[in-house]
Amino acid sequence: MTSDHPDPSPPSPATDRWVVQPGRPLVGELRVPGDKSISHRALLFGSLTTGSCQVTGFLPGGDCLATLGCVRGLGIRVDQLGATEVVVHGRGLGGLQAPTEPLDCVRSGTTMRLLAGLLAGQPFASTLVAAPQLARRPMARVAAPLALLGARITTTDGRPPLRITGTPLHGAEVTLPVASAQLKSAVLLAGLFATGETIVHEPGPSRDHSERLLAALGADLAVQGPTVRLRPGGSLRPFSLAVPGDPSSAAFPLVAALLVPGSRLAVTGVGINPTRTGLFDVLQRMGARLTIVPTGEQGGEPVGTLWAEPGGSLRGVEVGGETVVRAIDELPLLAVAACHAVGVTVLRDAAELRVKETDRIETIVTELRRLGAAITASPDGFVVHGPCPLQGGTVTSHGDHRLAMALTVAGLGAAGPVTVEGTACVGDSFPGFFSALAAVGALEGDCRP
Ligand code: S3P
């Protein structure tokens, strides 16, 4: 069975919860929506090219739609030819127009941080505003490196809104204090508008989608290990891009298939860029029956089919260092898998989780404990004493899409029904998440209360 599930209607507040019945195997084949990080970049870089860019497999999730709204607010025409196909009519590096009102990044940190870089060197002022969840997140971390290029950005006590004056920039050498693709990409976007070379050093291997796309568009860019050099000048050429499936979304049904007896699931067309596959590496180290079959390249990114089935027994592992950077969005899901593993799983070096949509160390630990997990928080991670079979119960996402999906997977592998409250947010990154699970048999067609 193949399932395409691009555009479900968002649940109303009254149905913003799912009752997950455990034990239904996931069998068949799935595609997941397009990669969130690449979809953002297709819009932002596309708007700077000198012509029309056709993007298929675009993720019509809340976060990318926030970027789409902002790009339109900067005078860029974007045609939506269907839920997952857009055409971005680039106006060249000098083509953005002053927005007539604040640009709303809604709940998307990627939108706000990348736009901060894009707007820093424009000949006009702009303001970036946020919904309450994003308004709590740190923004000095992007304003500070951009200031090294001469940017004038003020935060509100280190948080959104951001007020960007727009000023001529100069190249600079920037050493980022954390491995973050958002910060690296913001500096590179600003560097496109600077005089002279910009050099970014990172402490770890964050996702490299900006570098791949910029190089494909003809930017003068060189990557050497953790260092990226960008020389401005020239123009960016228009492109056609088929966005691969998002490995961060594929991870949820795949982990469910590892946990629920009788499952055998394939997820096809998934991006397997090594800067994104940290969780898959960890799962294989835990002894999971997870197979990655590379199938080619799409949009300058490697893609493949991932197969998952239960079997053997998972072992607890230690996770830290560069693997954390390559698995950053999947770490709440790692906690769920660790509850099924024999032995202790220790996550460290993951303090970044505390500044995501929620403090993901606190929220995943609190919610899994409600289901009986033997998990404790540490300053930079968590410790799980497995196996600790999960019981039925009621949990909440705290409005965090990755929590909602990780807790749904917890429910699929639990001993009793799990009610997940606050599930509408899954649409921020994986619209159609519940339909996708239903399509491979994990959920009944309609399991809302
Ligand atoms: C992203 C980078 C990561 C990731 C986020 C998307 C991106 O954030 O967690 O979901 O598209 O650049 P950080 O750069 O803060 O690590």
PDB file of N, CA and C in Angstrom, residues 337-382:
ATOM      1  N   ALA A 337      12.013   4.987  22.339  1.00  0.00           N
ATOM      2  CA  ALA A 337      12.658   3.715  21.969  1.00  0.00           C
ATOM      3  C   ALA A 337      13.443   3.159  23.147  1.00  0.00           C
ATOM      4  N   ALA A 338      14.086   4.049  23.903  1.00  0.00           N
ATOM      5  CA  ALA A 338      14.924   3.593  25.026  1.00  0.00           C
ATOM      6  C   ALA A 338      14.106   2.897  26.104  1.00  0.00           C
ATOM      7  N   CYS A 339      12.825   3.255  26.219  1.00  0.00           N
ATOM      8  CA  CYS A 339      11.967   2.577  27.211  1.00  0.00           C
ATOM      9  C   CYS A 339      11.798   1.096  26.866  1.00  0.00           C
ATOM     10  N   HIS A 340      12.006   0.748  25.597  1.00  0.00           N
ATOM     11  CA  HIS A 340      11.853  -0.640  25.146  1.00  0.00           C
ATOM     12  C   HIS A 340      13.187  -1.373  25.091  1.00  0.00           C
ATOM     13  N   ALA A 341      14.271  -0.688  25.440  1.00  0.00           N
ATOM     14  CA  ALA A 341      15.607  -1.291  25.321  1.00  0.00           C
ATOM     15  C   ALA A 341      16.020  -1.909  26.648  1.00  0.00           C
ATOM     16  N   VAL A 342      16.817  -2.958  26.548  1.00  0.00           N
ATOM     17  CA  VAL A 342      17.340  -3.601  27.756  1.00  0.00           C
ATOM     18  C   VAL A 342      18.617  -2.870  28.152  1.00  0.00           C
ATOM     19  N   GLY A 343      18.623  -2.329  29.370  1.00  0.00           N
ATOM     20  CA  GLY A 343      19.811  -1.620  29.835  1.00  0.00           C
ATOM     21  C   GLY A 343      19.586  -0.114  29.850  1.00  0.00           C
ATOM     22  N   VAL A 344      20.639   0.568  30.212  1.00  0.00           N
ATOM     23  CA  VAL A 344      20.529   2.014  30.440  1.00  0.00           C
ATOM     24  C   VAL A 344      20.861   2.766  29.148  1.00  0.00           C
ATOM     25  N   THR A 345      20.015   3.739  28.816  1.00  0.00           N
ATOM     26  CA  THR A 345      20.331   4.664  27.715  1.00  0.00           C
ATOM     27  C   THR A 345      20.627   6.023  28.333  1.00  0.00           C
ATOM     28  N   VAL A 346      21.769   6.580  27.956  1.00  0.00           N
ATOM     29  CA  VAL A 346      22.174   7.890  28.470  1.00  0.00           C
ATOM     30  C   VAL A 346      22.317   8.843  27.292  1.00  0.00           C
ATOM     31  N   LEU A 347      21.595   9.953  27.356  1.00  0.00           N
ATOM     32  CA  LEU A 347      21.779  11.026  26.374  1.00  0.00           C
ATOM     33  C   LEU A 347      22.484  12.180  27.066  1.00  0.00           C
ATOM     34  N   ARG A 348      23.579  12.641  26.464  1.00  0.00           N
ATOM     35  CA  ARG A 348      24.268  13.825  26.988  1.00  0.00           C
ATOM     36  C   ARG A 348      24.608  14.776  25.836  1.00  0.00           C
ATOM     37  N   ASP A 349      25.128  15.949  26.183  1.00  0.00           N
ATOM     38  CA  ASP A 349      25.510  16.976  25.182  1.00  0.00           C
ATOM     39  C   ASP A 349      24.304  17.529  24.417  1.00  0.00           C
ATOM     40  N   ALA A 350      23.114  17.414  25.002  1.00  0.00           N
ATOM     41  CA  ALA A 350      21.914  17.804  24.258  1.00  0.00           C
ATOM     42  C   ALA A 350      21.168  18.953  24.942  1.00  0.00           C
ATOM     43  N   ALA A 351      21.917  19.867  25.560  1.00  0.00           N
ATOM     44  CA  ALA A 351      21.265  21.000  26.243  1.00  0.00           C
ATOM     45  C   ALA A 351      20.447  21.851  25.264  1.00  0.00           C
ATOM     46  N   GLU A 352      20.786  21.789  23.965  1.00  0.00           N
ATOM     47  CA  GLU A 352      20.020  22.532  22.962  1.00  0.00           C
ATOM     48  C   GLU A 352      18.527  22.177  22.995  1.00  0.00           C
ATOM     49  N   LEU A 353      18.234  20.946  23.448  1.00  0.00           N
ATOM     50  CA  LEU A 353      16.834  20.531  23.512  1.00  0.00           C
ATOM     51  C   LEU A 353      16.011  21.445  24.397  1.00  0.00           C
ATOM     52  N   ARG A 354      16.688  22.116  25.315  1.00  0.00           N
ATOM     53  CA  ARG A 354      15.948  22.958  26.270  1.00  0.00           C
ATOM     54  C   ARG A 354      15.413  24.238  25.634  1.00  0.00           C
ATOM     55  N   VAL A 355      15.897  24.578  24.429  1.00  0.00           N
ATOM     56  CA  VAL A 355      15.438  25.819  23.783  1.00  0.00           C
ATOM     57  C   VAL A 355      14.734  25.544  22.456  1.00  0.00           C
ATOM     58  N   LYS A 356      14.146  24.375  22.351  1.00  0.00           N
ATOM     59  CA  LYS A 356      13.346  24.075  21.155  1.00  0.00           C
ATOM     60  C   LYS A 356      11.908  24.562  21.403  1.00  0.00           C
ATOM     61  N   GLU A 357      10.935  24.052  20.643  1.00  0.00           N
ATOM     62  CA  GLU A 357       9.553  24.530  20.767  1.00  0.00           C
ATOM     63  C   GLU A 357       9.092  24.471  22.222  1.00  0.00           C
ATOM     64  N   THR A 358       9.539  23.428  22.931  1.00  0.00           N
ATOM     65  CA  THR A 358       9.426  23.390  24.396  1.00  0.00           C
ATOM     66  C   THR A 358      10.808  23.013  24.919  1.00  0.00           C
ATOM     67  N   ASP A 359      10.963  23.024  26.229  1.00  0.00           N
ATOM     68  CA  ASP A 359      12.159  22.426  26.836  1.00  0.00           C
ATOM     69  C   ASP A 359      11.960  20.914  26.714  1.00  0.00           C
ATOM     70  N   ARG A 360      12.519  20.371  25.638  1.00  0.00           N
ATOM     71  CA  ARG A 360      12.188  18.972  25.290  1.00  0.00           C
ATOM     72  C   ARG A 360      12.775  17.959  26.271  1.00  0.00           C
ATOM     73  N   ILE A 361      13.737  18.366  27.072  1.00  0.00           N
ATOM     74  CA  ILE A 361      14.200  17.438  28.117  1.00  0.00           C
ATOM     75  C   ILE A 361      13.100  17.341  29.180  1.00  0.00           C
ATOM     76  N   GLU A 362      12.623  18.487  29.639  1.00  0.00           N
ATOM     77  CA  GLU A 362      11.580  18.486  30.678  1.00  0.00           C
ATOM     78  C   GLU A 362      10.300  17.845  30.168  1.00  0.00           C
ATOM     79  N   THR A 363       9.870  18.233  28.953  1.00  0.00           N
ATOM     80  CA  THR A 363       8.546  17.787  28.515  1.00  0.00           C
ATOM     81  C   THR A 363       8.528  16.278  28.219  1.00  0.00           C
ATOM     82  N   ILE A 364       9.557  15.750  27.597  1.00  0.00           N
ATOM     83  CA  ILE A 364       9.495  14.309  27.284  1.00  0.00           C
ATOM     84  C   ILE A 364       9.639  13.491  28.565  1.00  0.00           C
ATOM     85  N   VAL A 365      10.487  13.960  29.485  1.00  0.00           N
ATOM     86  CA  VAL A 365      10.663  13.223  30.746  1.00  0.00           C
ATOM     87  C   VAL A 365       9.351  13.242  31.536  1.00  0.00           C
ATOM     88  N   THR A 366       8.746  14.419  31.665  1.00  0.00           N
ATOM     89  CA  THR A 366       7.491  14.537  32.427  1.00  0.00           C
ATOM     90  C   THR A 366       6.413  13.642  31.824  1.00  0.00           C
ATOM     91  N   GLU A 367       6.266  13.686  30.521  1.00  0.00           N
ATOM     92  CA  GLU A 367       5.141  12.970  29.906  1.00  0.00           C
ATOM     93  C   GLU A 367       5.383  11.454  29.891  1.00  0.00           C
ATOM     94  N   LEU A 368       6.605  11.021  29.629  1.00  0.00           N
ATOM     95  CA  LEU A 368       6.837   9.565  29.631  1.00  0.00           C
ATOM     96  C   LEU A 368       6.721   9.003  31.043  1.00  0.00           C
ATOM     97  N   ARG A 369       7.074   9.794  32.037  1.00  0.00           N
ATOM     98  CA  ARG A 369       6.901   9.314  33.424  1.00  0.00           C
ATOM     99  C   ARG A 369       5.425   9.075  33.737  1.00  0.00           C
ATOM    100  N   ARG A 370       4.543   9.881  33.133  1.00  0.00           N
ATOM    101  CA  ARG A 370       3.093   9.664  33.339  1.00  0.00           C
ATOM    102  C   ARG A 370       2.668   8.290  32.838  1.00  0.00           C
ATOM    103  N   LEU A 371       3.437   7.737  31.878  1.00  0.00           N
ATOM    104  CA  LEU A 371       3.107   6.409  31.330  1.00  0.00           C
ATOM    105  C   LEU A 371       3.932   5.317  32.020  1.00  0.00           C
ATOM    106  N   GLY A 372       4.671   5.699  33.045  1.00  0.00           N
ATOM    107  CA  GLY A 372       5.399   4.702  33.828  1.00  0.00           C
ATOM    108  C   GLY A 372       6.854   4.533  33.444  1.00  0.00           C
ATOM    109  N   ALA A 373       7.387   5.419  32.611  1.00  0.00           N
ATOM    110  CA  ALA A 373       8.785   5.259  32.178  1.00  0.00           C
ATOM    111  C   ALA A 373       9.749   5.547  33.325  1.00  0.00           C
ATOM    112  N   ALA A 374      10.844   4.792  33.344  1.00  0.00           N
ATOM    113  CA  ALA A 374      11.920   5.053  34.314  1.00  0.00           C
ATOM    114  C   ALA A 374      12.927   5.976  33.642  1.00  0.00           C
ATOM    115  N   ILE A 375      12.558   7.238  33.547  1.00  0.00           N
ATOM    116  CA  ILE A 375      13.404   8.221  32.850  1.00  0.00           C
ATOM    117  C   ILE A 375      13.616   9.423  33.768  1.00  0.00           C
ATOM    118  N   THR A 376      14.848   9.903  33.810  1.00  0.00           N
ATOM    119  CA  THR A 376      15.143  11.107  34.596  1.00  0.00           C
ATOM    120  C   THR A 376      15.885  12.103  33.704  1.00  0.00           C
ATOM    121  N   ALA A 377      15.668  13.371  34.041  1.00  0.00           N
ATOM    122  CA  ALA A 377      16.317  14.441  33.268  1.00  0.00           C
ATOM    123  C   ALA A 377      17.695  14.711  33.838  1.00  0.00           C
ATOM    124  N   SER A 378      18.603  15.153  32.980  1.00  0.00           N
ATOM    125  CA  SER A 378      19.890  15.685  33.428  1.00  0.00           C
ATOM    126  C   SER A 378      20.006  17.076  32.792  1.00  0.00           C
ATOM    127  N   PRO A 379      20.992  17.857  33.194  1.00  0.00           N
ATOM    128  CA  PRO A 379      21.065  19.203  32.600  1.00  0.00           C
ATOM    129  C   PRO A 379      21.156  19.173  31.080  1.00  0.00           C
ATOM    130  N   ASP A 380      21.822  18.176  30.514  1.00  0.00           N
ATOM    131  CA  ASP A 380      22.004  18.166  29.062  1.00  0.00           C
ATOM    132  C   ASP A 380      21.493  16.886  28.416  1.00  0.00           C
ATOM    133  N   GLY A 381      20.482  16.267  29.002  1.00  0.00           N
ATOM    134  CA  GLY A 381      19.939  15.068  28.371  1.00  0.00           C
ATOM    135  C   GLY A 381      18.999  14.316  29.301  1.00  0.00           C
ATOM    136  N   PHE A 382      19.009  12.997  29.182  1.00  0.00           N
ATOM    137  CA  PHE A 382      18.184  12.163  30.055  1.00  0.00           C
ATOM    138  C   PHE A 382      18.815  10.789  30.198  1.00  0.00           C
TER     139      PHE A 382
END
